[in-house]
């Protein structure tokens, strides 16, 4: 099995005034190459999320502010489990 997905770079952006956040980022492997088709899911029940495009980018809208468990997974790679904190940008 390949080494864990190298890194996930997440940039958090606010959606004006709704106390919800757009969670966007790029998923890279250990050689800094973008990975397409990576599942990016939020929450313990993993029912909310999306997948990376051909350039490794993802965007998940409607995420509430606060701490969220994040899982990145792709067949052939070990998954990453982490926590992301969403905050409204001023």
mmCIF file of the C-alpha atoms, coordinates in Angstrom:
data_MODEL
# 
_entry.id   MODEL 
# 
loop_
_atom_site.group_PDB 
_atom_site.id 
_atom_site.type_symbol 
_atom_site.label_atom_id 
_atom_site.label_alt_id 
_atom_site.label_comp_id 
_atom_site.label_asym_id 
_atom_site.label_entity_id 
_atom_site.label_seq_id 
_atom_site.pdbx_PDB_ins_code 
_atom_site.Cartn_x 
_atom_site.Cartn_y 
_atom_site.Cartn_z 
_atom_site.occupancy 
_atom_site.B_iso_or_equiv 
_atom_site.pdbx_formal_charge 
_atom_site.auth_seq_id 
_atom_site.auth_comp_id 
_atom_site.auth_asym_id 
_atom_site.auth_atom_id 
_atom_site.pdbx_PDB_model_num 
ATOM 1  C CA . UNK A 1 1  ? 0.000   0.000  0.000   1.00 0.00 ? 1  UNK A CA 1 
ATOM 2  C CA . UNK A 1 2  ? 1.294   3.444  -0.849  1.00 0.00 ? 2  UNK A CA 1 
ATOM 3  C CA . UNK A 1 3  ? 2.354   5.801  1.858   1.00 0.00 ? 3  UNK A CA 1 
ATOM 4  C CA . UNK A 1 4  ? -0.324  8.038  3.337   1.00 0.00 ? 4  UNK A CA 1 
ATOM 5  C CA . UNK A 1 5  ? -1.608  10.888 1.180   1.00 0.00 ? 5  UNK A CA 1 
ATOM 6  C CA . UNK A 1 6  ? 1.259   13.345 1.461   1.00 0.00 ? 6  UNK A CA 1 
ATOM 7  C CA . UNK A 1 7  ? -0.554  16.399 2.664   1.00 0.00 ? 7  UNK A CA 1 
ATOM 8  C CA . UNK A 1 8  ? -3.740  18.302 2.415   1.00 0.00 ? 8  UNK A CA 1 
ATOM 9  C CA . UNK A 1 9  ? -3.492  22.018 2.105   1.00 0.00 ? 9  UNK A CA 1 
ATOM 10 C CA . UNK A 1 10 ? -6.729  23.625 3.162   1.00 0.00 ? 10 UNK A CA 1 
ATOM 11 C CA . UNK A 1 11 ? -7.646  27.244 2.761   1.00 0.00 ? 11 UNK A CA 1 
ATOM 12 C CA . UNK A 1 12 ? -10.718 28.314 4.686   1.00 0.00 ? 12 UNK A CA 1 
ATOM 13 C CA . UNK A 1 13 ? -12.922 31.038 3.276   1.00 0.00 ? 13 UNK A CA 1 
ATOM 14 C CA . UNK A 1 14 ? -16.060 32.530 4.783   1.00 0.00 ? 14 UNK A CA 1 
ATOM 15 C CA . UNK A 1 15 ? -19.411 32.704 3.053   1.00 0.00 ? 15 UNK A CA 1 
ATOM 16 C CA . UNK A 1 16 ? -20.613 36.183 3.983   1.00 0.00 ? 16 UNK A CA 1 
ATOM 17 C CA . UNK A 1 17 ? -22.628 36.405 7.163   1.00 0.00 ? 17 UNK A CA 1 
ATOM 18 C CA . UNK A 1 18 ? -24.202 32.943 7.206   1.00 0.00 ? 18 UNK A CA 1 
ATOM 19 C CA . UNK A 1 19 ? -21.837 31.452 9.833   1.00 0.00 ? 19 UNK A CA 1 
ATOM 20 C CA . UNK A 1 20 ? -20.986 28.808 7.274   1.00 0.00 ? 20 UNK A CA 1 
ATOM 21 C CA . UNK A 1 21 ? -17.669 28.270 5.589   1.00 0.00 ? 21 UNK A CA 1 
ATOM 22 C CA . UNK A 1 22 ? -16.429 27.091 2.213   1.00 0.00 ? 22 UNK A CA 1 
ATOM 23 C CA . UNK A 1 23 ? -13.772 24.445 2.867   1.00 0.00 ? 23 UNK A CA 1 
ATOM 24 C CA . UNK A 1 24 ? -11.360 24.320 -0.071  1.00 0.00 ? 24 UNK A CA 1 
ATOM 25 C CA . UNK A 1 25 ? -7.945  22.803 -0.604  1.00 0.00 ? 25 UNK A CA 1 
ATOM 26 C CA . UNK A 1 26 ? -5.590  20.688 -2.664  1.00 0.00 ? 26 UNK A CA 1 
ATOM 27 C CA . UNK A 1 27 ? -4.524  17.123 -1.898  1.00 0.00 ? 27 UNK A CA 1 
ATOM 28 C CA . UNK A 1 28 ? -0.930  16.185 -2.757  1.00 0.00 ? 28 UNK A CA 1 
ATOM 29 C CA . UNK A 1 29 ? 1.067   12.979 -2.468  1.00 0.00 ? 29 UNK A CA 1 
ATOM 30 C CA . UNK A 1 30 ? 4.454   12.684 -0.774  1.00 0.00 ? 30 UNK A CA 1 
ATOM 31 C CA . UNK A 1 31 ? 6.131   13.905 -4.003  1.00 0.00 ? 31 UNK A CA 1 
ATOM 32 C CA . UNK A 1 32 ? 3.899   17.032 -4.096  1.00 0.00 ? 32 UNK A CA 1 
ATOM 33 C CA . UNK A 1 33 ? 1.956   15.705 -7.090  1.00 0.00 ? 33 UNK A CA 1 
ATOM 34 C CA . UNK A 1 34 ? -1.772  16.422 -7.065  1.00 0.00 ? 34 UNK A CA 1 
ATOM 35 C CA . UNK A 1 35 ? -4.133  13.485 -6.505  1.00 0.00 ? 35 UNK A CA 1 
ATOM 36 C CA . UNK A 1 36 ? -7.484  13.235 -8.275  1.00 0.00 ? 36 UNK A CA 1 
ATOM 37 C CA . UNK A 1 37 ? -10.473 11.281 -7.010  1.00 0.00 ? 37 UNK A CA 1 
ATOM 38 C CA . UNK A 1 38 ? -9.594  11.592 -3.322  1.00 0.00 ? 38 UNK A CA 1 
ATOM 39 C CA . UNK A 1 39 ? -12.671 11.392 -1.091  1.00 0.00 ? 39 UNK A CA 1 
ATOM 40 C CA . UNK A 1 40 ? -12.783 14.289 1.376   1.00 0.00 ? 40 UNK A CA 1 
ATOM 41 C CA . UNK A 1 41 ? -15.486 13.703 3.988   1.00 0.00 ? 41 UNK A CA 1 
ATOM 42 C CA . UNK A 1 42 ? -16.469 15.593 7.133   1.00 0.00 ? 42 UNK A CA 1 
ATOM 43 C CA . UNK A 1 43 ? -17.969 14.429 10.401  1.00 0.00 ? 43 UNK A CA 1 
ATOM 44 C CA . UNK A 1 44 ? -18.094 11.211 12.346  1.00 0.00 ? 44 UNK A CA 1 
ATOM 45 C CA . UNK A 1 45 ? -20.832 9.783  10.118  1.00 0.00 ? 45 UNK A CA 1 
ATOM 46 C CA . UNK A 1 46 ? -18.876 10.709 6.937   1.00 0.00 ? 46 UNK A CA 1 
ATOM 47 C CA . UNK A 1 47 ? -22.066 11.626 5.101   1.00 0.00 ? 47 UNK A CA 1 
ATOM 48 C CA . UNK A 1 48 ? -20.958 15.126 4.030   1.00 0.00 ? 48 UNK A CA 1 
ATOM 49 C CA . UNK A 1 49 ? -18.105 15.850 1.648   1.00 0.00 ? 49 UNK A CA 1 
ATOM 50 C CA . UNK A 1 50 ? -16.792 15.704 -1.884  1.00 0.00 ? 50 UNK A CA 1 
ATOM 51 C CA . UNK A 1 51 ? -13.900 14.535 -4.041  1.00 0.00 ? 51 UNK A CA 1 
ATOM 52 C CA . UNK A 1 52 ? -10.854 16.122 -5.606  1.00 0.00 ? 52 UNK A CA 1 
ATOM 53 C CA . UNK A 1 53 ? -10.856 17.063 -9.285  1.00 0.00 ? 53 UNK A CA 1 
ATOM 54 C CA . UNK A 1 54 ? -8.163  16.172 -11.836 1.00 0.00 ? 54 UNK A CA 1 
ATOM 55 C CA . UNK A 1 55 ? -5.848  18.810 -10.312 1.00 0.00 ? 55 UNK A CA 1 
ATOM 56 C CA . UNK A 1 56 ? -6.342  17.623 -6.735  1.00 0.00 ? 56 UNK A CA 1 
ATOM 57 C CA . UNK A 1 57 ? -8.619  20.537 -5.747  1.00 0.00 ? 57 UNK A CA 1 
ATOM 58 C CA . UNK A 1 58 ? -11.772 20.188 -3.673  1.00 0.00 ? 58 UNK A CA 1 
ATOM 59 C CA . UNK A 1 59 ? -14.468 22.566 -2.401  1.00 0.00 ? 59 UNK A CA 1 
ATOM 60 C CA . UNK A 1 60 ? -17.152 21.729 0.150   1.00 0.00 ? 60 UNK A CA 1 
ATOM 61 C CA . UNK A 1 61 ? -19.795 24.410 0.709   1.00 0.00 ? 61 UNK A CA 1 
ATOM 62 C CA . UNK A 1 62 ? -22.102 24.876 3.667   1.00 0.00 ? 62 UNK A CA 1 
ATOM 63 C CA . UNK A 1 63 ? -19.700 23.819 6.400   1.00 0.00 ? 63 UNK A CA 1 
ATOM 64 C CA . UNK A 1 64 ? -20.578 25.296 9.781   1.00 0.00 ? 64 UNK A CA 1 
ATOM 65 C CA . UNK A 1 65 ? -17.950 27.104 11.835  1.00 0.00 ? 65 UNK A CA 1 
ATOM 66 C CA . UNK A 1 66 ? -16.192 24.978 14.465  1.00 0.00 ? 66 UNK A CA 1 
ATOM 67 C CA . UNK A 1 67 ? -14.171 21.786 14.641  1.00 0.00 ? 67 UNK A CA 1 
ATOM 68 C CA . UNK A 1 68 ? -14.822 19.005 12.114  1.00 0.00 ? 68 UNK A CA 1 
ATOM 69 C CA . UNK A 1 69 ? -13.286 15.568 11.674  1.00 0.00 ? 69 UNK A CA 1 
ATOM 70 C CA . UNK A 1 70 ? -11.909 15.222 8.141   1.00 0.00 ? 70 UNK A CA 1 
ATOM 71 C CA . UNK A 1 71 ? -11.035 11.968 6.374   1.00 0.00 ? 71 UNK A CA 1 
ATOM 72 C CA . UNK A 1 72 ? -9.060  11.851 3.112   1.00 0.00 ? 72 UNK A CA 1 
ATOM 73 C CA . UNK A 1 73 ? -9.111  8.500  1.349   1.00 0.00 ? 73 UNK A CA 1 
ATOM 74 C CA . UNK A 1 74 ? -8.097  7.083  -2.020  1.00 0.00 ? 74 UNK A CA 1 
ATOM 75 C CA . UNK A 1 75 ? -7.835  3.449  -3.070  1.00 0.00 ? 75 UNK A CA 1 
ATOM 76 C CA . UNK A 1 76 ? -4.231  2.266  -2.774  1.00 0.00 ? 76 UNK A CA 1 
ATOM 77 C CA . UNK A 1 77 ? -3.355  4.874  -0.116  1.00 0.00 ? 77 UNK A CA 1 
ATOM 78 C CA . UNK A 1 78 ? -3.669  4.848  3.642   1.00 0.00 ? 78 UNK A CA 1 
ATOM 79 C CA . UNK A 1 79 ? -6.399  7.277  4.726   1.00 0.00 ? 79 UNK A CA 1 
ATOM 80 C CA . UNK A 1 80 ? -5.702  10.429 6.713   1.00 0.00 ? 80 UNK A CA 1 
ATOM 81 C CA . UNK A 1 81 ? -7.925  11.355 9.646   1.00 0.00 ? 81 UNK A CA 1 
ATOM 82 C CA . UNK A 1 82 ? -7.532  14.856 11.071  1.00 0.00 ? 82 UNK A CA 1 
ATOM 83 C CA . UNK A 1 83 ? -9.504  17.736 12.541  1.00 0.00 ? 83 UNK A CA 1 
ATOM 84 C CA . UNK A 1 84 ? -10.057 21.046 10.772  1.00 0.00 ? 84 UNK A CA 1 
ATOM 85 C CA . UNK A 1 85 ? -11.325 24.183 12.503  1.00 0.00 ? 85 UNK A CA 1 
ATOM 86 C CA . UNK A 1 86 ? -13.569 26.389 10.386  1.00 0.00 ? 86 UNK A CA 1 
ATOM 87 C CA . UNK A 1 87 ? -13.664 30.063 11.312  1.00 0.00 ? 87 UNK A CA 1 
ATOM 88 C CA . UNK A 1 88 ? -15.365 33.017 9.694   1.00 0.00 ? 88 UNK A CA 1 
ATOM 89 C CA . UNK A 1 89 ? -12.806 35.336 8.147   1.00 0.00 ? 89 UNK A CA 1 
ATOM 90 C CA . UNK A 1 90 ? -13.253 39.014 8.974   1.00 0.00 ? 90 UNK A CA 1 
# 
